Amino acid sequence: DTSPSPALARRPFLHDGGWDSTHRYFLTAANNSNKIAVIDSRDRKLTALIDVGKIPHPGRGANFIHPKYGPVWATSHLGDGSISLIGTDPQKHAQYAWKKVAELQGQGGGSLFVKT
């Protein structure tokens, strides 16, 4: 069965997104509600719904290792100049997993994509 779960079907305007570094979790913009939905591809369940900046637009997002938060995934936003960092390691950095751990300010009024 490839149909989305009822929890996912209710998310306003799931848009685009990308995988965490393990390729288990898919992070996708629910941009009509200014949130990122985290989907566990193995369990096929909604893992988290994270508040971020205005109109998240990650493209595929960007994965990198933050010196404090460990593995993170980043998204930019169309509606403001911020870049949100979301912790993605529930094993070794559980206190930061599936939370917005930092918000960086970009150089403009919004951005379509962020990449590493």
PDB file of N, CA and C in Angstrom, residues 1-103:
ATOM      1  N   ASP A   1       0.849  -1.184   0.000  1.00  0.00           N
ATOM      2  CA  ASP A   1       0.000   0.000   0.000  1.00  0.00           C
ATOM      3  C   ASP A   1       0.888   1.237   0.000  1.00  0.00           C
ATOM      4  N   THR A   2       0.738   2.097  -0.984  1.00  0.00           N
ATOM      5  CA  THR A   2       1.558   3.303  -1.081  1.00  0.00           C
ATOM      6  C   THR A   2       0.791   4.561  -0.748  1.00  0.00           C
ATOM      7  N   SER A   3      -0.431   4.440  -0.265  1.00  0.00           N
ATOM      8  CA  SER A   3      -1.204   5.634   0.069  1.00  0.00           C
ATOM      9  C   SER A   3      -0.642   6.283   1.326  1.00  0.00           C
ATOM     10  N   PRO A   4      -0.720   7.627   1.411  1.00  0.00           N
ATOM     11  CA  PRO A   4      -0.183   8.307   2.587  1.00  0.00           C
ATOM     12  C   PRO A   4      -1.031   8.023   3.817  1.00  0.00           C
ATOM     13  N   SER A   5      -0.397   8.111   4.969  1.00  0.00           N
ATOM     14  CA  SER A   5      -1.145   7.924   6.211  1.00  0.00           C
ATOM     15  C   SER A   5      -2.122   9.075   6.388  1.00  0.00           C
ATOM     16  N   PRO A   6      -3.185   8.884   7.173  1.00  0.00           N
ATOM     17  CA  PRO A   6      -4.132   9.985   7.407  1.00  0.00           C
ATOM     18  C   PRO A   6      -3.465  11.224   7.995  1.00  0.00           C
ATOM     19  N   ALA A   7      -2.455  11.036   8.853  1.00  0.00           N
ATOM     20  CA  ALA A   7      -1.759  12.196   9.436  1.00  0.00           C
ATOM     21  C   ALA A   7      -1.061  13.006   8.356  1.00  0.00           C
ATOM     22  N   LEU A   8      -0.489  12.329   7.363  1.00  0.00           N
ATOM     23  CA  LEU A   8       0.188  13.047   6.278  1.00  0.00           C
ATOM     24  C   LEU A   8      -0.804  13.692   5.333  1.00  0.00           C
ATOM     25  N   ALA A   9      -1.881  13.028   5.087  1.00  0.00           N
ATOM     26  CA  ALA A   9      -2.870  13.560   4.145  1.00  0.00           C
ATOM     27  C   ALA A   9      -3.469  14.871   4.637  1.00  0.00           C
ATOM     28  N   ARG A  10      -3.439  15.099   5.939  1.00  0.00           N
ATOM     29  CA  ARG A  10      -4.013  16.330   6.494  1.00  0.00           C
ATOM     30  C   ARG A  10      -3.046  17.507   6.491  1.00  0.00           C
ATOM     31  N   ARG A  11      -1.783  17.309   6.235  1.00  0.00           N
ATOM     32  CA  ARG A  11      -0.805  18.397   6.263  1.00  0.00           C
ATOM     33  C   ARG A  11      -1.067  19.334   5.105  1.00  0.00           C
ATOM     34  N   PRO A  12      -1.277  20.635   5.382  1.00  0.00           N
ATOM     35  CA  PRO A  12      -1.560  21.585   4.297  1.00  0.00           C
ATOM     36  C   PRO A  12      -0.373  21.761   3.352  1.00  0.00           C
ATOM     37  N   PHE A  13      -0.604  21.435   2.101  1.00  0.00           N
ATOM     38  CA  PHE A  13       0.325  21.714   1.013  1.00  0.00           C
ATOM     39  C   PHE A  13       1.730  21.169   1.231  1.00  0.00           C
ATOM     40  N   LEU A  14       1.856  19.865   1.443  1.00  0.00           N
ATOM     41  CA  LEU A  14       3.196  19.272   1.453  1.00  0.00           C
ATOM     42  C   LEU A  14       3.836  19.589   0.117  1.00  0.00           C
ATOM     43  N   HIS A  15       5.041  20.097   0.151  1.00  0.00           N
ATOM     44  CA  HIS A  15       5.633  20.662  -1.062  1.00  0.00           C
ATOM     45  C   HIS A  15       6.845  19.855  -1.500  1.00  0.00           C
ATOM     46  N   ASP A  16       8.032  20.306  -1.163  1.00  0.00           N
ATOM     47  CA  ASP A  16       9.242  19.590  -1.550  1.00  0.00           C
ATOM     48  C   ASP A  16      10.068  19.319  -0.310  1.00  0.00           C
ATOM     49  N   GLY A  17      11.106  18.526  -0.473  1.00  0.00           N
ATOM     50  CA  GLY A  17      11.927  18.189   0.676  1.00  0.00           C
ATOM     51  C   GLY A  17      13.053  17.262   0.293  1.00  0.00           C
ATOM     52  N   GLY A  18      13.709  16.720   1.298  1.00  0.00           N
ATOM     53  CA  GLY A  18      14.845  15.849   1.053  1.00  0.00           C
ATOM     54  C   GLY A  18      15.075  14.913   2.226  1.00  0.00           C
ATOM     55  N   TRP A  19      16.045  14.033   2.046  1.00  0.00           N
ATOM     56  CA  TRP A  19      16.356  12.996   3.023  1.00  0.00           C
ATOM     57  C   TRP A  19      17.353  13.495   4.054  1.00  0.00           C
ATOM     58  N   ASP A  20      17.272  12.930   5.264  1.00  0.00           N
ATOM     59  CA  ASP A  20      18.334  13.151   6.238  1.00  0.00           C
ATOM     60  C   ASP A  20      19.556  12.370   5.767  1.00  0.00           C
ATOM     61  N   SER A  21      20.670  12.471   6.484  1.00  0.00           N
ATOM     62  CA  SER A  21      21.913  11.843   6.027  1.00  0.00           C
ATOM     63  C   SER A  21      21.854  10.318   6.023  1.00  0.00           C
ATOM     64  N   THR A  22      20.938   9.712   6.784  1.00  0.00           N
ATOM     65  CA  THR A  22      20.823   8.250   6.808  1.00  0.00           C
ATOM     66  C   THR A  22      19.882   7.719   5.731  1.00  0.00           C
ATOM     67  N   HIS A  23      19.155   8.595   5.090  1.00  0.00           N
ATOM     68  CA  HIS A  23      18.137   8.259   4.089  1.00  0.00           C
ATOM     69  C   HIS A  23      16.976   7.453   4.666  1.00  0.00           C
ATOM     70  N   ARG A  24      16.801   7.530   5.971  1.00  0.00           N
ATOM     71  CA  ARG A  24      15.627   6.903   6.590  1.00  0.00           C
ATOM     72  C   ARG A  24      14.475   7.899   6.699  1.00  0.00           C
ATOM     73  N   TYR A  25      14.790   9.141   7.016  1.00  0.00           N
ATOM     74  CA  TYR A  25      13.763  10.150   7.272  1.00  0.00           C
ATOM     75  C   TYR A  25      13.682  11.136   6.117  1.00  0.00           C
ATOM     76  N   PHE A  26      12.466  11.427   5.708  1.00  0.00           N
ATOM     77  CA  PHE A  26      12.221  12.420   4.664  1.00  0.00           C
ATOM     78  C   PHE A  26      11.641  13.657   5.330  1.00  0.00           C
ATOM     79  N   LEU A  27      12.270  14.804   5.090  1.00  0.00           N
ATOM     80  CA  LEU A  27      11.821  16.072   5.656  1.00  0.00           C
ATOM     81  C   LEU A  27      11.207  16.878   4.532  1.00  0.00           C
ATOM     82  N   THR A  28       9.964  17.274   4.691  1.00  0.00           N
ATOM     83  CA  THR A  28       9.250  17.950   3.618  1.00  0.00           C
ATOM     84  C   THR A  28       8.519  19.181   4.143  1.00  0.00           C
ATOM     85  N   ALA A  29       8.451  20.189   3.310  1.00  0.00           N
ATOM     86  CA  ALA A  29       7.833  21.450   3.715  1.00  0.00           C
ATOM     87  C   ALA A  29       6.318  21.344   3.669  1.00  0.00           C
ATOM     88  N   ALA A  30       5.693  21.658   4.786  1.00  0.00           N
ATOM     89  CA  ALA A  30       4.246  21.895   4.823  1.00  0.00           C
ATOM     90  C   ALA A  30       4.131  23.418   4.803  1.00  0.00           C
ATOM     91  N   ASN A  31       4.425  23.991   3.628  1.00  0.00           N
ATOM     92  CA  ASN A  31       4.689  25.429   3.571  1.00  0.00           C
ATOM     93  C   ASN A  31       3.477  26.307   3.815  1.00  0.00           C
ATOM     94  N   ASN A  32       2.282  25.782   3.713  1.00  0.00           N
ATOM     95  CA  ASN A  32       1.105  26.595   4.021  1.00  0.00           C
ATOM     96  C   ASN A  32       0.940  26.786   5.528  1.00  0.00           C
ATOM     97  N   SER A  33       1.627  25.965   6.315  1.00  0.00           N
ATOM     98  CA  SER A  33       1.533  26.082   7.771  1.00  0.00           C
ATOM     99  C   SER A  33       2.870  26.432   8.420  1.00  0.00           C
ATOM    100  N   ASN A  34       3.884  26.747   7.603  1.00  0.00           N
ATOM    101  CA  ASN A  34       5.211  27.131   8.110  1.00  0.00           C
ATOM    102  C   ASN A  34       5.815  26.045   9.000  1.00  0.00           C
ATOM    103  N   LYS A  35       5.734  24.820   8.525  1.00  0.00           N
ATOM    104  CA  LYS A  35       6.250  23.676   9.272  1.00  0.00           C
ATOM    105  C   LYS A  35       7.028  22.747   8.343  1.00  0.00           C
ATOM    106  N   ILE A  36       7.883  21.943   8.949  1.00  0.00           N
ATOM    107  CA  ILE A  36       8.546  20.843   8.259  1.00  0.00           C
ATOM    108  C   ILE A  36       7.994  19.548   8.848  1.00  0.00           C
ATOM    109  N   ALA A  37       7.515  18.665   7.984  1.00  0.00           N
ATOM    110  CA  ALA A  37       7.041  17.347   8.398  1.00  0.00           C
ATOM    111  C   ALA A  37       8.189  16.358   8.234  1.00  0.00           C
ATOM    112  N   VAL A  38       8.421  15.543   9.257  1.00  0.00           N
ATOM    113  CA  VAL A  38       9.453  14.507   9.222  1.00  0.00           C
ATOM    114  C   VAL A  38       8.742  13.168   9.123  1.00  0.00           C
ATOM    115  N   ILE A  39       9.062  12.422   8.068  1.00  0.00           N
ATOM    116  CA  ILE A  39       8.398  11.148   7.802  1.00  0.00           C
ATOM    117  C   ILE A  39       9.420  10.025   7.906  1.00  0.00           C
ATOM    118  N   ASP A  40       9.131   9.029   8.728  1.00  0.00           N
ATOM    119  CA  ASP A  40       9.976   7.852   8.861  1.00  0.00           C
ATOM    120  C   ASP A  40       9.627   6.906   7.719  1.00  0.00           C
ATOM    121  N   SER A  41      10.554   6.718   6.792  1.00  0.00           N
ATOM    122  CA  SER A  41      10.258   5.899   5.609  1.00  0.00           C
ATOM    123  C   SER A  41      10.185   4.407   5.940  1.00  0.00           C
ATOM    124  N   ARG A  42      10.800   3.979   7.016  1.00  0.00           N
ATOM    125  CA  ARG A  42      10.731   2.570   7.394  1.00  0.00           C
ATOM    126  C   ARG A  42       9.390   2.261   8.059  1.00  0.00           C
ATOM    127  N   ASP A  43       8.987   3.103   9.021  1.00  0.00           N
ATOM    128  CA  ASP A  43       7.731   2.882   9.732  1.00  0.00           C
ATOM    129  C   ASP A  43       6.534   3.507   9.029  1.00  0.00           C
ATOM    130  N   ARG A  44       6.807   4.352   8.016  1.00  0.00           N
ATOM    131  CA  ARG A  44       5.766   5.035   7.247  1.00  0.00           C
ATOM    132  C   ARG A  44       4.837   5.835   8.158  1.00  0.00           C
ATOM    133  N   LYS A  45       5.466   6.586   9.079  1.00  0.00           N
ATOM    134  CA  LYS A  45       4.698   7.393  10.022  1.00  0.00           C
ATOM    135  C   LYS A  45       5.277   8.795  10.108  1.00  0.00           C
ATOM    136  N   LEU A  46       4.421   9.699  10.512  1.00  0.00           N
ATOM    137  CA  LEU A  46       4.850  11.064  10.779  1.00  0.00           C
ATOM    138  C   LEU A  46       5.616  11.057  12.099  1.00  0.00           C
ATOM    139  N   THR A  47       6.892  11.432  12.052  1.00  0.00           N
ATOM    140  CA  THR A  47       7.747  11.435  13.235  1.00  0.00           C
ATOM    141  C   THR A  47       7.648  12.745  13.993  1.00  0.00           C
ATOM    142  N   ALA A  48       7.604  13.857  13.258  1.00  0.00           N
ATOM    143  CA  ALA A  48       7.563  15.173  13.905  1.00  0.00           C
ATOM    144  C   ALA A  48       6.987  16.194  12.944  1.00  0.00           C
ATOM    145  N   LEU A  49       6.492  17.263  13.523  1.00  0.00           N
ATOM    146  CA  LEU A  49       6.023  18.423  12.780  1.00  0.00           C
ATOM    147  C   LEU A  49       6.686  19.624  13.454  1.00  0.00           C
ATOM    148  N   ILE A  50       7.580  20.293  12.735  1.00  0.00           N
ATOM    149  CA  ILE A  50       8.471  21.286  13.328  1.00  0.00           C
ATOM    150  C   ILE A  50       8.127  22.677  12.817  1.00  0.00           C
ATOM    151  N   ASP A  51       7.932  23.617  13.729  1.00  0.00           N
ATOM    152  CA  ASP A  51       7.703  25.014  13.358  1.00  0.00           C
ATOM    153  C   ASP A  51       9.006  25.624  12.859  1.00  0.00           C
ATOM    154  N   VAL A  52       8.938  26.267  11.700  1.00  0.00           N
ATOM    155  CA  VAL A  52      10.101  26.946  11.122  1.00  0.00           C
ATOM    156  C   VAL A  52       9.664  28.334  10.659  1.00  0.00           C
ATOM    157  N   GLY A  53      10.493  28.979   9.839  1.00  0.00           N
ATOM    158  CA  GLY A  53      10.185  30.322   9.354  1.00  0.00           C
ATOM    159  C   GLY A  53       9.035  30.345   8.361  1.00  0.00           C
ATOM    160  N   LYS A  54       8.830  31.500   7.787  1.00  0.00           N
ATOM    161  CA  LYS A  54       7.685  31.734   6.902  1.00  0.00           C
ATOM    162  C   LYS A  54       7.902  31.119   5.516  1.00  0.00           C
ATOM    163  N   ILE A  55       7.013  30.237   5.138  1.00  0.00           N
ATOM    164  CA  ILE A  55       6.981  29.537   3.842  1.00  0.00           C
ATOM    165  C   ILE A  55       8.304  28.799   3.581  1.00  0.00           C
ATOM    166  N   PRO A  56       8.552  27.701   4.307  1.00  0.00           N
ATOM    167  CA  PRO A  56       9.774  26.935   4.063  1.00  0.00           C
ATOM    168  C   PRO A  56       9.815  26.412   2.635  1.00  0.00           C
ATOM    169  N   HIS A  57      11.007  26.468   2.046  1.00  0.00           N
ATOM    170  CA  HIS A  57      11.189  26.001   0.670  1.00  0.00           C
ATOM    171  C   HIS A  57      12.572  25.375   0.562  1.00  0.00           C
ATOM    172  N   PRO A  58      12.707  24.106   0.977  1.00  0.00           N
ATOM    173  CA  PRO A  58      14.034  23.518   1.081  1.00  0.00           C
ATOM    174  C   PRO A  58      14.651  23.001  -0.205  1.00  0.00           C
ATOM    175  N   GLY A  59      13.872  22.824  -1.279  1.00  0.00           N
ATOM    176  CA  GLY A  59      14.428  22.015  -2.354  1.00  0.00           C
ATOM    177  C   GLY A  59      14.691  20.655  -1.733  1.00  0.00           C
ATOM    178  N   ARG A  60      15.900  20.148  -1.864  1.00  0.00           N
ATOM    179  CA  ARG A  60      16.222  18.885  -1.184  1.00  0.00           C
ATOM    180  C   ARG A  60      16.774  19.124   0.222  1.00  0.00           C
ATOM    181  N   GLY A  61      16.972  20.383   0.591  1.00  0.00           N
ATOM    182  CA  GLY A  61      17.564  20.694   1.882  1.00  0.00           C
ATOM    183  C   GLY A  61      19.061  20.456   1.845  1.00  0.00           C
ATOM    184  N   ALA A  62      19.705  20.664   2.966  1.00  0.00           N
ATOM    185  CA  ALA A  62      21.154  20.471   3.057  1.00  0.00           C
ATOM    186  C   ALA A  62      21.473  19.750   4.359  1.00  0.00           C
ATOM    187  N   ASN A  63      22.285  18.705   4.266  1.00  0.00           N
ATOM    188  CA  ASN A  63      22.742  17.954   5.434  1.00  0.00           C
ATOM    189  C   ASN A  63      24.187  18.308   5.732  1.00  0.00           C
ATOM    190  N   PHE A  64      24.483  18.534   6.997  1.00  0.00           N
ATOM    191  CA  PHE A  64      25.872  18.716   7.407  1.00  0.00           C
ATOM    192  C   PHE A  64      25.982  18.441   8.903  1.00  0.00           C
ATOM    193  N   ILE A  65      27.217  18.357   9.387  1.00  0.00           N
ATOM    194  CA  ILE A  65      27.475  18.107  10.802  1.00  0.00           C
ATOM    195  C   ILE A  65      27.732  19.447  11.487  1.00  0.00           C
ATOM    196  N   HIS A  66      26.903  19.768  12.453  1.00  0.00           N
ATOM    197  CA  HIS A  66      27.074  20.989  13.242  1.00  0.00           C
ATOM    198  C   HIS A  66      27.945  20.638  14.452  1.00  0.00           C
ATOM    199  N   PRO A  67      28.889  21.505  14.850  1.00  0.00           N
ATOM    200  CA  PRO A  67      29.781  21.151  15.958  1.00  0.00           C
ATOM    201  C   PRO A  67      29.068  20.928  17.297  1.00  0.00           C
ATOM    202  N   LYS A  68      27.939  21.557  17.518  1.00  0.00           N
ATOM    203  CA  LYS A  68      27.202  21.379  18.777  1.00  0.00           C
ATOM    204  C   LYS A  68      26.053  20.387  18.640  1.00  0.00           C
ATOM    205  N   TYR A  69      25.271  20.480  17.550  1.00  0.00           N
ATOM    206  CA  TYR A  69      24.021  19.729  17.417  1.00  0.00           C
ATOM    207  C   TYR A  69      24.166  18.409  16.675  1.00  0.00           C
ATOM    208  N   GLY A  70      25.345  18.128  16.136  1.00  0.00           N
ATOM    209  CA  GLY A  70      25.542  16.907  15.366  1.00  0.00           C
ATOM    210  C   GLY A  70      24.904  17.034  13.991  1.00  0.00           C
ATOM    211  N   PRO A  71      24.440  15.925  13.406  1.00  0.00           N
ATOM    212  CA  PRO A  71      23.834  15.989  12.074  1.00  0.00           C
ATOM    213  C   PRO A  71      22.592  16.884  12.067  1.00  0.00           C
ATOM    214  N   VAL A  72      22.553  17.793  11.105  1.00  0.00           N
ATOM    215  CA  VAL A  72      21.407  18.685  10.943  1.00  0.00           C
ATOM    216  C   VAL A  72      20.996  18.710   9.480  1.00  0.00           C
ATOM    217  N   TRP A  73      19.778  19.151   9.260  1.00  0.00           N
ATOM    218  CA  TRP A  73      19.218  19.370   7.922  1.00  0.00           C
ATOM    219  C   TRP A  73      18.769  20.822   7.892  1.00  0.00           C
ATOM    220  N   ALA A  74      19.048  21.518   6.810  1.00  0.00           N
ATOM    221  CA  ALA A  74      18.760  22.951   6.725  1.00  0.00           C
ATOM    222  C   ALA A  74      17.738  23.240   5.636  1.00  0.00           C
ATOM    223  N   THR A  75      16.893  24.235   5.899  1.00  0.00           N
ATOM    224  CA  THR A  75      15.954  24.734   4.900  1.00  0.00           C
ATOM    225  C   THR A  75      15.957  26.254   4.910  1.00  0.00           C
ATOM    226  N   SER A  76      15.799  26.822   3.739  1.00  0.00           N
ATOM    227  CA  SER A  76      15.581  28.265   3.627  1.00  0.00           C
ATOM    228  C   SER A  76      14.076  28.500   3.538  1.00  0.00           C
ATOM    229  N   HIS A  77      13.692  29.773   3.431  1.00  0.00           N
ATOM    230  CA  HIS A  77      12.275  30.145   3.431  1.00  0.00           C
ATOM    231  C   HIS A  77      12.018  31.208   2.379  1.00  0.00           C
ATOM    232  N   LEU A  78      10.889  31.100   1.714  1.00  0.00           N
ATOM    233  CA  LEU A  78      10.499  32.120   0.735  1.00  0.00           C
ATOM    234  C   LEU A  78      10.022  33.399   1.403  1.00  0.00           C
ATOM    235  N   GLY A  79       9.414  33.288   2.572  1.00  0.00           N
ATOM    236  CA  GLY A  79       8.761  34.428   3.199  1.00  0.00           C
ATOM    237  C   GLY A  79       9.615  35.241   4.140  1.00  0.00           C
ATOM    238  N   ASP A  80      10.830  34.786   4.428  1.00  0.00           N
ATOM    239  CA  ASP A  80      11.744  35.579   5.251  1.00  0.00           C
ATOM    240  C   ASP A  80      13.176  35.173   4.918  1.00  0.00           C
ATOM    241  N   GLY A  81      14.128  35.847   5.482  1.00  0.00           N
ATOM    242  CA  GLY A  81      15.528  35.604   5.150  1.00  0.00           C
ATOM    243  C   GLY A  81      16.210  34.571   6.018  1.00  0.00           C
ATOM    244  N   SER A  82      15.448  33.794   6.773  1.00  0.00           N
ATOM    245  CA  SER A  82      16.073  32.861   7.710  1.00  0.00           C
ATOM    246  C   SER A  82      16.375  31.506   7.078  1.00  0.00           C
ATOM    247  N   ILE A  83      17.298  30.799   7.723  1.00  0.00           N
ATOM    248  CA  ILE A  83      17.631  29.414   7.394  1.00  0.00           C
ATOM    249  C   ILE A  83      17.486  28.629   8.693  1.00  0.00           C
ATOM    250  N   SER A  84      16.605  27.647   8.701  1.00  0.00           N
ATOM    251  CA  SER A  84      16.361  26.838   9.901  1.00  0.00           C
ATOM    252  C   SER A  84      17.214  25.584   9.862  1.00  0.00           C
ATOM    253  N   LEU A  85      17.837  25.255  11.001  1.00  0.00           N
ATOM    254  CA  LEU A  85      18.594  24.017  11.156  1.00  0.00           C
ATOM    255  C   LEU A  85      17.804  23.088  12.063  1.00  0.00           C
ATOM    256  N   ILE A  86      17.622  21.852  11.609  1.00  0.00           N
ATOM    257  CA  ILE A  86      16.841  20.853  12.338  1.00  0.00           C
ATOM    258  C   ILE A  86      17.754  19.674  12.666  1.00  0.00           C
ATOM    259  N   GLY A  87      17.807  19.303  13.946  1.00  0.00           N
ATOM    260  CA  GLY A  87      18.595  18.143  14.353  1.00  0.00           C
ATOM    261  C   GLY A  87      17.996  16.863  13.798  1.00  0.00           C
ATOM    262  N   THR A  88      18.872  15.949  13.318  1.00  0.00           N
ATOM    263  CA  THR A  88      18.380  14.738  12.645  1.00  0.00           C
ATOM    264  C   THR A  88      18.967  13.432  13.189  1.00  0.00           C
ATOM    265  N   ASP A  89      19.531  13.445  14.385  1.00  0.00           N
ATOM    266  CA  ASP A  89      20.165  12.228  14.900  1.00  0.00           C
ATOM    267  C   ASP A  89      19.509  11.777  16.206  1.00  0.00           C
ATOM    268  N   PRO A  90      18.461  10.929  16.112  1.00  0.00           N
ATOM    269  CA  PRO A  90      17.791  10.486  17.336  1.00  0.00           C
ATOM    270  C   PRO A  90      18.615   9.490  18.158  1.00  0.00           C
ATOM    271  N   GLN A  91      19.708   8.961  17.611  1.00  0.00           N
ATOM    272  CA  GLN A  91      20.522   7.981  18.331  1.00  0.00           C
ATOM    273  C   GLN A  91      21.558   8.640  19.241  1.00  0.00           C
ATOM    274  N   LYS A  92      22.405   9.506  18.671  1.00  0.00           N
ATOM    275  CA  LYS A  92      23.513  10.086  19.433  1.00  0.00           C
ATOM    276  C   LYS A  92      23.262  11.514  19.900  1.00  0.00           C
ATOM    277  N   HIS A  93      22.253  12.171  19.358  1.00  0.00           N
ATOM    278  CA  HIS A  93      21.923  13.552  19.736  1.00  0.00           C
ATOM    279  C   HIS A  93      20.416  13.673  19.942  1.00  0.00           C
ATOM    280  N   ALA A  94      19.868  12.778  20.764  1.00  0.00           N
ATOM    281  CA  ALA A  94      18.412  12.699  20.940  1.00  0.00           C
ATOM    282  C   ALA A  94      17.801  14.001  21.446  1.00  0.00           C
ATOM    283  N   GLN A  95      18.540  14.762  22.238  1.00  0.00           N
ATOM    284  CA  GLN A  95      17.988  16.003  22.789  1.00  0.00           C
ATOM    285  C   GLN A  95      17.739  17.052  21.709  1.00  0.00           C
ATOM    286  N   TYR A  96      18.362  16.902  20.536  1.00  0.00           N
ATOM    287  CA  TYR A  96      18.184  17.857  19.438  1.00  0.00           C
ATOM    288  C   TYR A  96      17.360  17.295  18.281  1.00  0.00           C
ATOM    289  N   ALA A  97      17.088  15.991  18.311  1.00  0.00           N
ATOM    290  CA  ALA A  97      16.434  15.339  17.171  1.00  0.00           C
ATOM    291  C   ALA A  97      15.033  15.882  16.946  1.00  0.00           C
ATOM    292  N   TRP A  98      14.778  16.224  15.698  1.00  0.00           N
ATOM    293  CA  TRP A  98      13.472  16.674  15.203  1.00  0.00           C
ATOM    294  C   TRP A  98      13.013  17.963  15.895  1.00  0.00           C
ATOM    295  N   LYS A  99      14.004  18.824  16.178  1.00  0.00           N
ATOM    296  CA  LYS A  99      13.738  20.157  16.727  1.00  0.00           C
ATOM    297  C   LYS A  99      14.496  21.182  15.901  1.00  0.00           C
ATOM    298  N   LYS A 100      13.945  22.388  15.796  1.00  0.00           N
ATOM    299  CA  LYS A 100      14.709  23.480  15.194  1.00  0.00           C
ATOM    300  C   LYS A 100      15.737  23.892  16.230  1.00  0.00           C
ATOM    301  N   VAL A 101      17.005  23.630  15.928  1.00  0.00           N
ATOM    302  CA  VAL A 101      18.071  23.877  16.897  1.00  0.00           C
ATOM    303  C   VAL A 101      18.728  25.235  16.708  1.00  0.00           C
ATOM    304  N   ALA A 102      18.596  25.813  15.525  1.00  0.00           N
ATOM    305  CA  ALA A 102      19.197  27.124  15.265  1.00  0.00           C
ATOM    306  C   ALA A 102      18.487  27.775  14.092  1.00  0.00           C
ATOM    307  N   GLU A 103      18.579  29.086  14.071  1.00  0.00           N
ATOM    308  CA  GLU A 103      18.043  29.858  12.944  1.00  0.00           C
ATOM    309  C   GLU A 103      19.103  30.875  12.539  1.00  0.00           C
TER     310      GLU A 103
END
